[in-house]
XYZ file of C-alpha atoms in Angstrom:
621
model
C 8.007 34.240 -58.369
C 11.033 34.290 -56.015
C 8.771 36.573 -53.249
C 5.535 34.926 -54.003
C 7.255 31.624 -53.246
C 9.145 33.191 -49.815
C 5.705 34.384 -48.762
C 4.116 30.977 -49.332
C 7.233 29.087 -47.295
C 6.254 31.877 -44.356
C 2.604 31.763 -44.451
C 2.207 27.768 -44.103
C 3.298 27.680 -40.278
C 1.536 29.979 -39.274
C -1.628 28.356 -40.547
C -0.330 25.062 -39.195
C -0.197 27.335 -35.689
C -3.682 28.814 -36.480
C -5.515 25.826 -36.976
C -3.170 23.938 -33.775
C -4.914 26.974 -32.252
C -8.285 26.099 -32.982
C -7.690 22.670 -32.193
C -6.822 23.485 -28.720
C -10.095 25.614 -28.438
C -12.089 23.037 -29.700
C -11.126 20.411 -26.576
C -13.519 19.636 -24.135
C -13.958 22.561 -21.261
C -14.217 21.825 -17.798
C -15.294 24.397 -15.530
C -14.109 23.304 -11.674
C -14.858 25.022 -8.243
C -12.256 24.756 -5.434
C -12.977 25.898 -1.421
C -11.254 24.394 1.697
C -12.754 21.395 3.153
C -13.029 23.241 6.549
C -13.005 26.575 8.166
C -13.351 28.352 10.925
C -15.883 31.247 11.891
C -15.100 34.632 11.201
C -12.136 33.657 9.491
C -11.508 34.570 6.150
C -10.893 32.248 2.850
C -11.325 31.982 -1.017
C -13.642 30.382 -3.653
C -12.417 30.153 -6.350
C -14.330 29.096 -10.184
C -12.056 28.195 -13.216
C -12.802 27.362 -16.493
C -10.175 26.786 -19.372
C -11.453 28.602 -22.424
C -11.142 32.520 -23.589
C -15.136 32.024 -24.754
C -16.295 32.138 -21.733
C -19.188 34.722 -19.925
C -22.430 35.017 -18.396
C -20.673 33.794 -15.114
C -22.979 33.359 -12.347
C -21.984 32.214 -8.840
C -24.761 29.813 -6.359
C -26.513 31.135 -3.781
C -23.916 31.060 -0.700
C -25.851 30.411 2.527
C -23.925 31.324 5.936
C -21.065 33.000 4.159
C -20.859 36.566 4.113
C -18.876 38.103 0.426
C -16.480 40.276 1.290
C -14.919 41.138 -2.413
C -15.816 39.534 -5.724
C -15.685 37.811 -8.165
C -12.406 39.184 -9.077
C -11.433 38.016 -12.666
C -7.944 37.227 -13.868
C -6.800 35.452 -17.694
C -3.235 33.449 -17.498
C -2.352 31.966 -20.888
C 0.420 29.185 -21.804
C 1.934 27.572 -24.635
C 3.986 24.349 -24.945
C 5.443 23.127 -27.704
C 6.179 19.644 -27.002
C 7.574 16.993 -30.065
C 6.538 19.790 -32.836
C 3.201 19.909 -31.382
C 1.999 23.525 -30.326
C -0.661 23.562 -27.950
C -2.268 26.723 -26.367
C -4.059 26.972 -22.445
C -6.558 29.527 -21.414
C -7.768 29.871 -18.334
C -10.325 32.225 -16.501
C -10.671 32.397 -12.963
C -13.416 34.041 -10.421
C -12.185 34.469 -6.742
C -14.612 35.265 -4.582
C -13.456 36.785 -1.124
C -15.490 35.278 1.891
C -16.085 34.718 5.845
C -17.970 32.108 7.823
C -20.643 33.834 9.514
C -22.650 30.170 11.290
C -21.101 27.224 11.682
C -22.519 23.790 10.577
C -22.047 22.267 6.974
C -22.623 24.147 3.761
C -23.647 22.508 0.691
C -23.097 25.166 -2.688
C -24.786 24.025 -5.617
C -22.492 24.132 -8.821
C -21.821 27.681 -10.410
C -22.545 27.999 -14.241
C -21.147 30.097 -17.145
C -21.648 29.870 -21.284
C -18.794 28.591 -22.715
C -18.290 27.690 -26.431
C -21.614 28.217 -26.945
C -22.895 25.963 -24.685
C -23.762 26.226 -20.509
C -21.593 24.312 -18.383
C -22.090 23.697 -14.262
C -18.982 23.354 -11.814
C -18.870 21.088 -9.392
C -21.133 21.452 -5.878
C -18.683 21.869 -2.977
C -19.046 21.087 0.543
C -17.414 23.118 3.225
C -16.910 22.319 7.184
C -17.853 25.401 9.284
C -16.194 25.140 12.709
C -16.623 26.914 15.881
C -13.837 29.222 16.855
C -10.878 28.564 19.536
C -12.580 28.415 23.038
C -9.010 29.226 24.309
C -7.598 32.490 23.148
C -3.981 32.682 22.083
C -3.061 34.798 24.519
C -4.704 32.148 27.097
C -2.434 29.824 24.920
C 0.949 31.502 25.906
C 0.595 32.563 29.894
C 1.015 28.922 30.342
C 4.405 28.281 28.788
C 5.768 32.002 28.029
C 8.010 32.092 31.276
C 9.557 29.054 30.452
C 10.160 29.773 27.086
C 11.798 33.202 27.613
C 14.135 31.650 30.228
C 15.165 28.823 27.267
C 15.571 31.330 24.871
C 17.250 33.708 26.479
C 19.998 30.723 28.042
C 20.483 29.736 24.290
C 19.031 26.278 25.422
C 15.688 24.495 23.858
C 13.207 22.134 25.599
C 9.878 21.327 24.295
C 7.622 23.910 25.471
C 4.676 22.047 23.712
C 1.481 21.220 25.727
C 0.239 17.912 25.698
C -2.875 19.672 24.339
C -0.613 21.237 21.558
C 0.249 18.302 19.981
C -0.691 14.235 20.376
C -1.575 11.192 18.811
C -4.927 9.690 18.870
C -5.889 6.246 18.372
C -8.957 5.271 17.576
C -11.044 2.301 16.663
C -14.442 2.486 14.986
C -16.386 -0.995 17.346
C -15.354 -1.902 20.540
C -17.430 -5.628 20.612
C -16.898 -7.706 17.608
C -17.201 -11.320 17.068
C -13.868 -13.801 16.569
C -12.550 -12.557 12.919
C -14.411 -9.736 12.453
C -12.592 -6.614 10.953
C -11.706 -3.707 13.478
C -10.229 -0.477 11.899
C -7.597 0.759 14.079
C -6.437 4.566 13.449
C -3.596 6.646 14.613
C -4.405 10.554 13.297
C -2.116 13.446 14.324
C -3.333 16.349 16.030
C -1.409 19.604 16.234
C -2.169 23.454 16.667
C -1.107 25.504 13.548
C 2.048 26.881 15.889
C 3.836 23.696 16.296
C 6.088 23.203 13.253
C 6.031 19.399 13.121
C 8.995 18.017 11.509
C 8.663 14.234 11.653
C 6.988 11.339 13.318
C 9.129 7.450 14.781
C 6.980 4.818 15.683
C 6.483 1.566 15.377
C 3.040 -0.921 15.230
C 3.028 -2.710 18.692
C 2.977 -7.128 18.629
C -0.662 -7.705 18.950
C -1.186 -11.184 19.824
C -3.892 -13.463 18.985
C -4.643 -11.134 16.221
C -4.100 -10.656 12.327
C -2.766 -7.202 11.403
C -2.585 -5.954 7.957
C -1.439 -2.564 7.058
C -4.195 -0.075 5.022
C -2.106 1.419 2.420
C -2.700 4.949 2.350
C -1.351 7.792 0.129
C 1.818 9.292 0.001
C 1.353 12.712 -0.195
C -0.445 13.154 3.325
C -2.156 16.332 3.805
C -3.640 18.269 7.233
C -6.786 19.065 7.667
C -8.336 21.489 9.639
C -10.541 19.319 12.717
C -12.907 21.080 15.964
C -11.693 18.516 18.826
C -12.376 19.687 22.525
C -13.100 23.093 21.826
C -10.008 23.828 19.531
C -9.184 23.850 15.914
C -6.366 21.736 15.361
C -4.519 20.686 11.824
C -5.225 16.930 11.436
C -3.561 14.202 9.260
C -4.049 10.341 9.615
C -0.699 8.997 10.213
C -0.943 5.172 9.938
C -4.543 2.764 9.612
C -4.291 -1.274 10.147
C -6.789 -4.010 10.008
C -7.201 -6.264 12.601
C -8.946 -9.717 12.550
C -9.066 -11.443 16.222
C -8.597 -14.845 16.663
C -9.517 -15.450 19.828
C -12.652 -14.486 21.982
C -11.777 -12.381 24.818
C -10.395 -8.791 26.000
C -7.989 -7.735 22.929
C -5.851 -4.942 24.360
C -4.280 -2.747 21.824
C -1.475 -1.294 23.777
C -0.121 2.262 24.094
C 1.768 2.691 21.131
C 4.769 4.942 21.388
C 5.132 7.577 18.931
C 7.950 10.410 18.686
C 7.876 13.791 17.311
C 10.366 16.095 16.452
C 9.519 19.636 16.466
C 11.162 22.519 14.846
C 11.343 25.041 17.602
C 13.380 28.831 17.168
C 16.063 29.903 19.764
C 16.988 33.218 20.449
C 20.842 33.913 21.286
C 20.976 36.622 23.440
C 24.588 36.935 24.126
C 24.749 40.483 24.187
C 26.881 40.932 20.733
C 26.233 43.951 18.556
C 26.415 42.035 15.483
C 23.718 39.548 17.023
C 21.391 42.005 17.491
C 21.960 43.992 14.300
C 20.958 40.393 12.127
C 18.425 39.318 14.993
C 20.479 36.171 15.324
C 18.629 32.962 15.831
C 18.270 29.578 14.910
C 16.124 27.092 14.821
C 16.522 23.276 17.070
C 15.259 19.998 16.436
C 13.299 19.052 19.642
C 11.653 15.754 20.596
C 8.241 15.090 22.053
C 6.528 12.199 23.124
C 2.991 11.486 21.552
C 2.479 7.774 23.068
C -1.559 6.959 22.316
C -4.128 5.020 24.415
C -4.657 2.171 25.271
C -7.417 0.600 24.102
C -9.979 -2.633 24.972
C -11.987 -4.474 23.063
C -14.022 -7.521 23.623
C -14.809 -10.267 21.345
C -17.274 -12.271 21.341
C -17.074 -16.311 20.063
C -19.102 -17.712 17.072
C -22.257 -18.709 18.380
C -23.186 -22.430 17.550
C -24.389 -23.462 14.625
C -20.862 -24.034 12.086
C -21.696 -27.407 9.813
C -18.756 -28.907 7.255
C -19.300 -26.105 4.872
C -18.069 -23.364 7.392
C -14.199 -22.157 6.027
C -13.537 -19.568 8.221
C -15.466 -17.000 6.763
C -16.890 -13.747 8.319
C -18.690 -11.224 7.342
C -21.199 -10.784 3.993
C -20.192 -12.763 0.810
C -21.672 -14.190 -2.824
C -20.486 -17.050 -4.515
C -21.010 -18.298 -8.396
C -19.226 -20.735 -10.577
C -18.650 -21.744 -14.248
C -17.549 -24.644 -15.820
C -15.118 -25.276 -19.262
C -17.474 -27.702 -20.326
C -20.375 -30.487 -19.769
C -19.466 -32.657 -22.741
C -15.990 -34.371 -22.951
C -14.278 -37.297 -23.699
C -12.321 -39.473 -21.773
C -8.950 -37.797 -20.256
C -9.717 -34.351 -21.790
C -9.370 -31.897 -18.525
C -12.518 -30.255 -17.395
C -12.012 -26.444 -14.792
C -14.526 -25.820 -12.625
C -13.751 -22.176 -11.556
C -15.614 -21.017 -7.897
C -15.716 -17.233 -7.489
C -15.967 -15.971 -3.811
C -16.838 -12.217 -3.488
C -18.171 -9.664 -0.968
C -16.491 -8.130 2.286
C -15.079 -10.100 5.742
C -12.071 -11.648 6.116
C -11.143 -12.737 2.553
C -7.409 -13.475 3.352
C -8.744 -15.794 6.099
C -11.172 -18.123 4.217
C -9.232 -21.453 3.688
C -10.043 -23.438 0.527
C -13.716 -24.858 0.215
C -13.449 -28.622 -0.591
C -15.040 -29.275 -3.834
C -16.641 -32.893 -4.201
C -15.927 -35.067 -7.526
C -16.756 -38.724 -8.596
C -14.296 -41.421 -7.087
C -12.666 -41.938 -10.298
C -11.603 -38.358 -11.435
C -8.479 -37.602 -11.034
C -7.889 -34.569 -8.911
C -5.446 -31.937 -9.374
C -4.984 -29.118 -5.716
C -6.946 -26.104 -6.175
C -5.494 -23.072 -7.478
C -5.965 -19.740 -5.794
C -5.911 -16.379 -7.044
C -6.218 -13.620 -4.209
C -8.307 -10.304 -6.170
C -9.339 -8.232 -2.764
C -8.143 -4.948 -1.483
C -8.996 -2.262 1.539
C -11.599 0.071 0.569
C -12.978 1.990 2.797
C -11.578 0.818 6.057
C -13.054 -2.948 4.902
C -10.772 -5.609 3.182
C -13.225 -6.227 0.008
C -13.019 -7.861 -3.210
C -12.787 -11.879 -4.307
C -11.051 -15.105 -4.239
C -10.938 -17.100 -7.495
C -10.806 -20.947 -6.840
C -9.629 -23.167 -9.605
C -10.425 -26.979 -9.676
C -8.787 -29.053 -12.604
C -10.285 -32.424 -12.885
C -9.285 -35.093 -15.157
C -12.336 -37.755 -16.381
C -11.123 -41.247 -16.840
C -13.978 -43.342 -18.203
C -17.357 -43.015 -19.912
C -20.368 -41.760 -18.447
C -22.758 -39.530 -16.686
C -21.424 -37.394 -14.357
C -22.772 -35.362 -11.151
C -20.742 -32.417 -10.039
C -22.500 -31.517 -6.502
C -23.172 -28.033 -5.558
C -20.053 -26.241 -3.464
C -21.785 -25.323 -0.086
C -20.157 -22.530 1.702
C -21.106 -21.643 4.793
C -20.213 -17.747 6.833
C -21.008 -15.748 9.489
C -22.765 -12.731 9.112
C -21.449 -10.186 12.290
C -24.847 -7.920 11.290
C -27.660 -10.509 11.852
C -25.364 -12.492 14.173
C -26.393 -15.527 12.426
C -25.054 -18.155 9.944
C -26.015 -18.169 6.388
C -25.279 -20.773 3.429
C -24.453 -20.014 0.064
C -23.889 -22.750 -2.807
C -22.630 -22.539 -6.604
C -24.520 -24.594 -9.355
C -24.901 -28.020 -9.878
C -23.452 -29.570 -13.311
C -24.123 -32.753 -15.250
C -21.124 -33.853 -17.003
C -21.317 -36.139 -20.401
C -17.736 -37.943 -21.143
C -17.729 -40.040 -24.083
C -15.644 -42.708 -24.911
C -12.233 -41.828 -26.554
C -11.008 -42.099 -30.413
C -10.878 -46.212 -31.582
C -13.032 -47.151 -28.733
C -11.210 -46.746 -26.153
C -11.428 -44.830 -22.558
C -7.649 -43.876 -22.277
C -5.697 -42.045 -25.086
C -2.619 -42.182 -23.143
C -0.288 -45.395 -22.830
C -1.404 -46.069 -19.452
C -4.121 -48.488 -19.820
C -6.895 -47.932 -17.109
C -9.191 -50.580 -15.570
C -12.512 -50.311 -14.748
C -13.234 -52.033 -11.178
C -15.757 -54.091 -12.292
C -13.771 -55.731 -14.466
C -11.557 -57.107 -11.899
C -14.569 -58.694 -9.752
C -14.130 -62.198 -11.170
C -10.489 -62.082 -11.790
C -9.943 -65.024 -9.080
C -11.514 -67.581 -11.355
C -9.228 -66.975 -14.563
C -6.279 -68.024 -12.785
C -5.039 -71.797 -13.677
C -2.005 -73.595 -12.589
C -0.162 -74.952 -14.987
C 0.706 -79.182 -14.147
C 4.598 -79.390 -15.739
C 7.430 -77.941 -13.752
C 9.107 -75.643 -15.099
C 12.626 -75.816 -15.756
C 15.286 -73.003 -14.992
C 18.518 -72.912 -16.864
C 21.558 -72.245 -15.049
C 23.986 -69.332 -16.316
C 27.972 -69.990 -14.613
C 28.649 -66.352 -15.200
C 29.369 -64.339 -11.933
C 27.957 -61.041 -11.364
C 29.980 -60.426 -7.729
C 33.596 -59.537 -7.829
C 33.522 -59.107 -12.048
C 34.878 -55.236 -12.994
C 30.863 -54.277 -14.442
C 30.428 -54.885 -10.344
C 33.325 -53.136 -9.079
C 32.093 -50.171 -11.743
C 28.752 -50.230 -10.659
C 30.006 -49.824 -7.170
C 32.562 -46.505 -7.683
C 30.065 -45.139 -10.444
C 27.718 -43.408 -7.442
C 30.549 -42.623 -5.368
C 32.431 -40.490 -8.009
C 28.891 -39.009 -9.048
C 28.697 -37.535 -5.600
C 32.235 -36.010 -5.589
C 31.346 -34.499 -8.746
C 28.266 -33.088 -7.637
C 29.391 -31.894 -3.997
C 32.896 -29.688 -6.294
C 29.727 -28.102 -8.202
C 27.987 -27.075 -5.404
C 31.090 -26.301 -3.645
C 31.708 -23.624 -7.098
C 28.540 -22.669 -6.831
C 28.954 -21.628 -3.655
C 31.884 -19.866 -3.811
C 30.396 -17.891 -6.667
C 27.786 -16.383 -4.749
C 29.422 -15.543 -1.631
C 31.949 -13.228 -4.041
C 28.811 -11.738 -6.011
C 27.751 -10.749 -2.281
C 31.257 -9.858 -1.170
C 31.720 -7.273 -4.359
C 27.949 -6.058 -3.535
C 29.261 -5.746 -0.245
C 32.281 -3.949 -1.071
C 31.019 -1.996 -3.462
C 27.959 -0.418 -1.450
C 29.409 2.789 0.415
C 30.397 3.951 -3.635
C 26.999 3.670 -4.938
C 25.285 4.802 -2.231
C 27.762 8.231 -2.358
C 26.827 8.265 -6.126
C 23.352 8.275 -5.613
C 23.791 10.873 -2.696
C 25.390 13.812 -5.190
C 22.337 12.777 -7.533
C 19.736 13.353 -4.386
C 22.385 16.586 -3.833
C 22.244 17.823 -7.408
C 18.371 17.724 -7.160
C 17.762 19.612 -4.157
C 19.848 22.501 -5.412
C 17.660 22.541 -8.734
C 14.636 22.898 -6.355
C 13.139 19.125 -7.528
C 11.894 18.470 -3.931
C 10.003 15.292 -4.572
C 12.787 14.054 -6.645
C 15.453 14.409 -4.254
C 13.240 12.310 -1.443
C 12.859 9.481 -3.894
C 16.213 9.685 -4.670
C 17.101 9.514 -0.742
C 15.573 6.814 -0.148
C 16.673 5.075 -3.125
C 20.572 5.655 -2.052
C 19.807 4.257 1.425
C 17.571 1.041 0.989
C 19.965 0.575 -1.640
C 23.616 1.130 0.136
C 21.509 -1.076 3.220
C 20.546 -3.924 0.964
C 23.785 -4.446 -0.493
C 25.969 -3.787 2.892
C 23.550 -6.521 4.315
C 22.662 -8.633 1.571
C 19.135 -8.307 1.904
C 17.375 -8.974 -0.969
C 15.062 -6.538 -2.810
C 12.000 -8.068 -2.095
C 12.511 -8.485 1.799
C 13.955 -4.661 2.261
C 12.184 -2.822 5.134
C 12.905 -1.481 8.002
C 12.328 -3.912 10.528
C 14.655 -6.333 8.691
C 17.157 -3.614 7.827
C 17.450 -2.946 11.914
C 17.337 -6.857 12.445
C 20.568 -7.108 10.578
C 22.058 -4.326 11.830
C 21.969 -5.204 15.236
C 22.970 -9.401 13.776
C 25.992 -7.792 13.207
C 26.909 -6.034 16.588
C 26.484 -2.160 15.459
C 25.518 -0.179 18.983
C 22.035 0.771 19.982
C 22.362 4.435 18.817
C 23.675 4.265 15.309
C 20.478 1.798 14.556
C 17.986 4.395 15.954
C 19.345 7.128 14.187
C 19.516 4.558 10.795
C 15.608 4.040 11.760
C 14.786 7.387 12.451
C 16.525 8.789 9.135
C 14.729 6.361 6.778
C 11.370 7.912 9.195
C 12.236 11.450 7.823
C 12.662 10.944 4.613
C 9.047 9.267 4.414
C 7.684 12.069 5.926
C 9.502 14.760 4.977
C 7.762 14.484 1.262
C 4.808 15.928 2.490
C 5.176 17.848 5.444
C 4.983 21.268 6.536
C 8.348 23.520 6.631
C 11.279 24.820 5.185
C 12.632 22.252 2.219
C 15.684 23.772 1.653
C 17.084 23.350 5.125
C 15.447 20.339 5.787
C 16.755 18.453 2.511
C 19.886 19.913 3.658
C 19.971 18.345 6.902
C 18.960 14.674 5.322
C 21.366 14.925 3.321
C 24.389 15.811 5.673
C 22.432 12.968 7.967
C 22.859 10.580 5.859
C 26.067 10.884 4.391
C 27.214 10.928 8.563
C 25.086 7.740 9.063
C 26.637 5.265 6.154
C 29.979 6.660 7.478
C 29.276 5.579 10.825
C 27.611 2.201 9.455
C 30.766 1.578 7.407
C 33.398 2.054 10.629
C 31.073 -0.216 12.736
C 31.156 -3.439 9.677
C 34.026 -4.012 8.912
């Protein structure tokens, strides 16, 4: 009995892993296709299928037009298991590589790939692939231009920037150069460089642009380059920075040259002759800075036409508008929302408050606004919810007009109107009989009409009584006197307190900032030697926004760099410690995502900033 119940207390988790087993086979099986979004001719790359499920065969790959298979489909199985909170589960997954080369360029569509899995046939995803022409200048064109030079800097130990301006520069772009007065322009700054230049970081910042709205496109993160023909060369692209911009006056709008500065990785050779030099090929690698200022560029814009009525807010470009009501039948003071929905794509921010007509006696409460739009797709889209509360005094038959709204529409070049419903509201008298349930009592104006005529004079005189006692000079007067006056002392010590509270709250936050910030800085230190790259950036920037919001009291909500550099130079710290404060907070938001070696550049943040909150700390004292 003893072995039969061992075997029993062995056997059951092993079933409970068997049948977590099956479980895991039994989930739903995607089957994905992955190819870059661009190549170039004659170059080689990979497609690759995957599905996640041992069952899986009868693979067959699409039809591949204008790429040549070189090897393939190689097969390989990789298998995990995670136990995570007692739960086991098990991952399978197959994958096809195919081996390829461009042979045409152009654009190449490739229908989905499909395979039997489970028992059933599945389809991958299509995928769409960029074919681009190759260099028209060779590399070794590329490198008579600059090789001289750059032997002559490595060989004196120095570095300059031996970067064409073809090598590497910023772009700005706008996609219409004539719009009308608040129409949305799409303003782009996109990075071009050649696959040599090891980019290490980007400083700029957005030029003033008068008589015109800006507003930032958020855009993500983790920024990645793609591969881009542009004048005859393949260059790795990224989109650096995208704003909206909503004119506000007709005219030429100039959007400046915007300066932008990169700083490039570039290797030095030391040749100084020494045997141990050239036994460990010594060199090392300098930060060098390059100038990537954009274009200028002009655009006109043109005035609204004629045409604008009462029920024009500001609005411009294509909208929809609808409405809804809490109810049609209430009673007397019982509040009554009318809630006005404007949707569609212009400037939503923009639009001021339509002006909602009621009856003369409703009582009427300020609109409230609730902001619901976004940028999508280079356009600020989405809807503005208006709220009107209205309060019904007396007993009747009410007409709530229609809310006209009026926009221009930059396609048609032309105005168009837009209105919500009309409603009929029913109020009934209040409970008892009465209009008003409150203690006010409310009058209707037509009762007052002959009010003149039910006044009467009354014919005896009226006698007043006369009271000896003396108000002036008695103590209640003399109290009533030195009551306000000791009120205000008492209040003006409170806020005095209250004062003084705060400003030591600040002072220990003040105090106190240079420790946290070096406790958060052997965190950020701890993570980049366990490899946690993403981490440690967060973790970065966390240590200085916080060490710069607490050295200059800056509250959470307004921390940024513009007022972090604002305060900075409030308080008298030189020119160059700010820039290099500026430029360091720069890196770090780049460095997440691009290109290069992680260990030495987390290395160098980190040693940056540690030097940088020194320096900050000698300069306020």
């Amino acid at each position: 009995m003893n072995i039969l119940s061992k075997t029993k207390k062995l056997l059951l988790p092993i079933m409970l892993v068997m049948l977590v087993g099956v479980r895991a086979i039994a989930q739903d099986v995607s089957f994905t296709a992955q190819a870059p979004k661009a190549v170039v001719v004659g170059e080689r790359f990979r497609i690759t299928y995957k599905v996640n499920t041992r069952d899986a065969k009868e693979f067959r790959a699409p039809d591949m037009k204008n790429i040549q298979i070189l090897t393939g489909p190689a097969t390989s199985t990789s298998s995990s298991t995670t136990i995570t909170n007692g739960k086991v589960e098990s991952n399978t997954t197959i994958t096809y590589t195919f081996t390829v080369v461009a042979t045409d360029e152009g654009e190449v569509e490739l229908n989905g790939a499909t395979i039997k899995a489970n028992g059933k046939q599945i389809t991958s995803n299509k995928l769409s692939i960029r074919i681009l022409p190759p260099d028209q200048v060779s590399q070794s064109q590329n490198g008579q231009g600059h090789g001289s030079q750059a032997s002559r800097q490595q060989s004196s130990g120095q570095a300059s920037s031996n970067v064409g301006a073809d090598d590497l520069f910023m772009l700005a772009t706008v996609d219409k150069t004539t719009v009308y007065e608040q129409e949305a322009i799409l303003l782009t700054f996109k990075i071009y460089k050649l696959p040599s230049v090891d980019l290490q970081s980007i400083r700029n910042s957005m030029p003033d642009l008068k008589n015109c709205h800006v507003q930032e496109v958020d855009l993500p993160q983790n920024k990645e380059f793609n591969l881009e023909h542009y004048n005859g060369r393949n260059y790795q692209t990224m989109i650096w920075s995208q704003y909206l911009l909503f004119p506000q006056h007709s005219g030429e709008l100039e959007i400046p040259a915007t300066p932008f500065e990169g700083v490039i990785a570039q290797r030095v050779e030391n040749n100084s002759g020494d045997i141990f030099d050239m036994f460990f090929n010594s060199s090392r690698y300098v930060e060098v800075k390059k100038d990537l200022t954009s274009r200028s560029i002009k655009i006109n814009v043109k005035p609204l036409p004629q045409g604008k009525t009462g029920a024009f807010y500001g609005g411009v470009g294509d909208f929809n508008i609808s409405s809804t009501i809490s109810a049609t039948d209430v009673t007397a003071n019982d509040a009554v929302t009318i809630r006005v929905i404007l949707s569609g794509t212009g400037n939503m921010k923009l639009v001021k408050t339509p002006e909602l007509k009621f009856p003369q006696d409703f009582d009427v409460y300020d609109p409230k606004v609730e902001n619901k739009y976004t940028i999508k797709g280079g356009r600020q889209t989405g809807n503005k919810v208006y709220e009107y509360l209205v309060i019904p005094r007396h007993a009747g038959q009410y007409t709530i007009p229609a809310l006209e709204f009026q926009y221009f529409d930059p396609k048609s070049g032309s105005y168009k109107t837009i209105k919500t419903d009309e409603y009929t509201l029913n109020v009934a008298r209040g409970q008892g009989g009465g209009e008003s349930q409150t203690s006010v009592s409310y009058v209707n104006k037509e009762d007052l009409k002959f009010v003149g005529q039910d006044v009467r004079f009354h014919s005896t005189p009226l006698k007043l009584k006369s009271d000896n006692a003396q108000f002036f000079g008695s103590l209640l007067f003399w109290l009533s006197l030195a009551l306000p006056l000791v009120l205000l002392v008492v209040l003006v010590a409170i806020s005095r307190k209250r004062i003084a509270d705060n400003a030591n709250v600040a002072k220990v936050r003040v105090k106190k900032a240079s420790s946290v910030a070096t406790k958060r800085l052997k965190v950020a230190r701890k993570m980049m030697k366990e490899g946690r790259k993403n981490e440690f950036y967060d973790e970065m920037m966390r240590a200085l926004l916080g060490y710069f919001g607490d050295k200059l009291s800056i509250p959470v909500a307004d921390l940024s760099k513009d007022n972090i550099e604002t305060e900075l130079k409030h308080r008298n710290v030189p020119e160059e410690p700010v820039k290099q404060v500026i430029g360091l907070l720069d890196d770090c938001e780049f460095a997440r995502y691009a290109p290069g070696d992680d260990t030495g550049r987390m290395d160098r943040l980190y040693e940056q900033a540690a030097a940088v909150i020194s320096q900050i700390e000698n300069s306020i004292k």
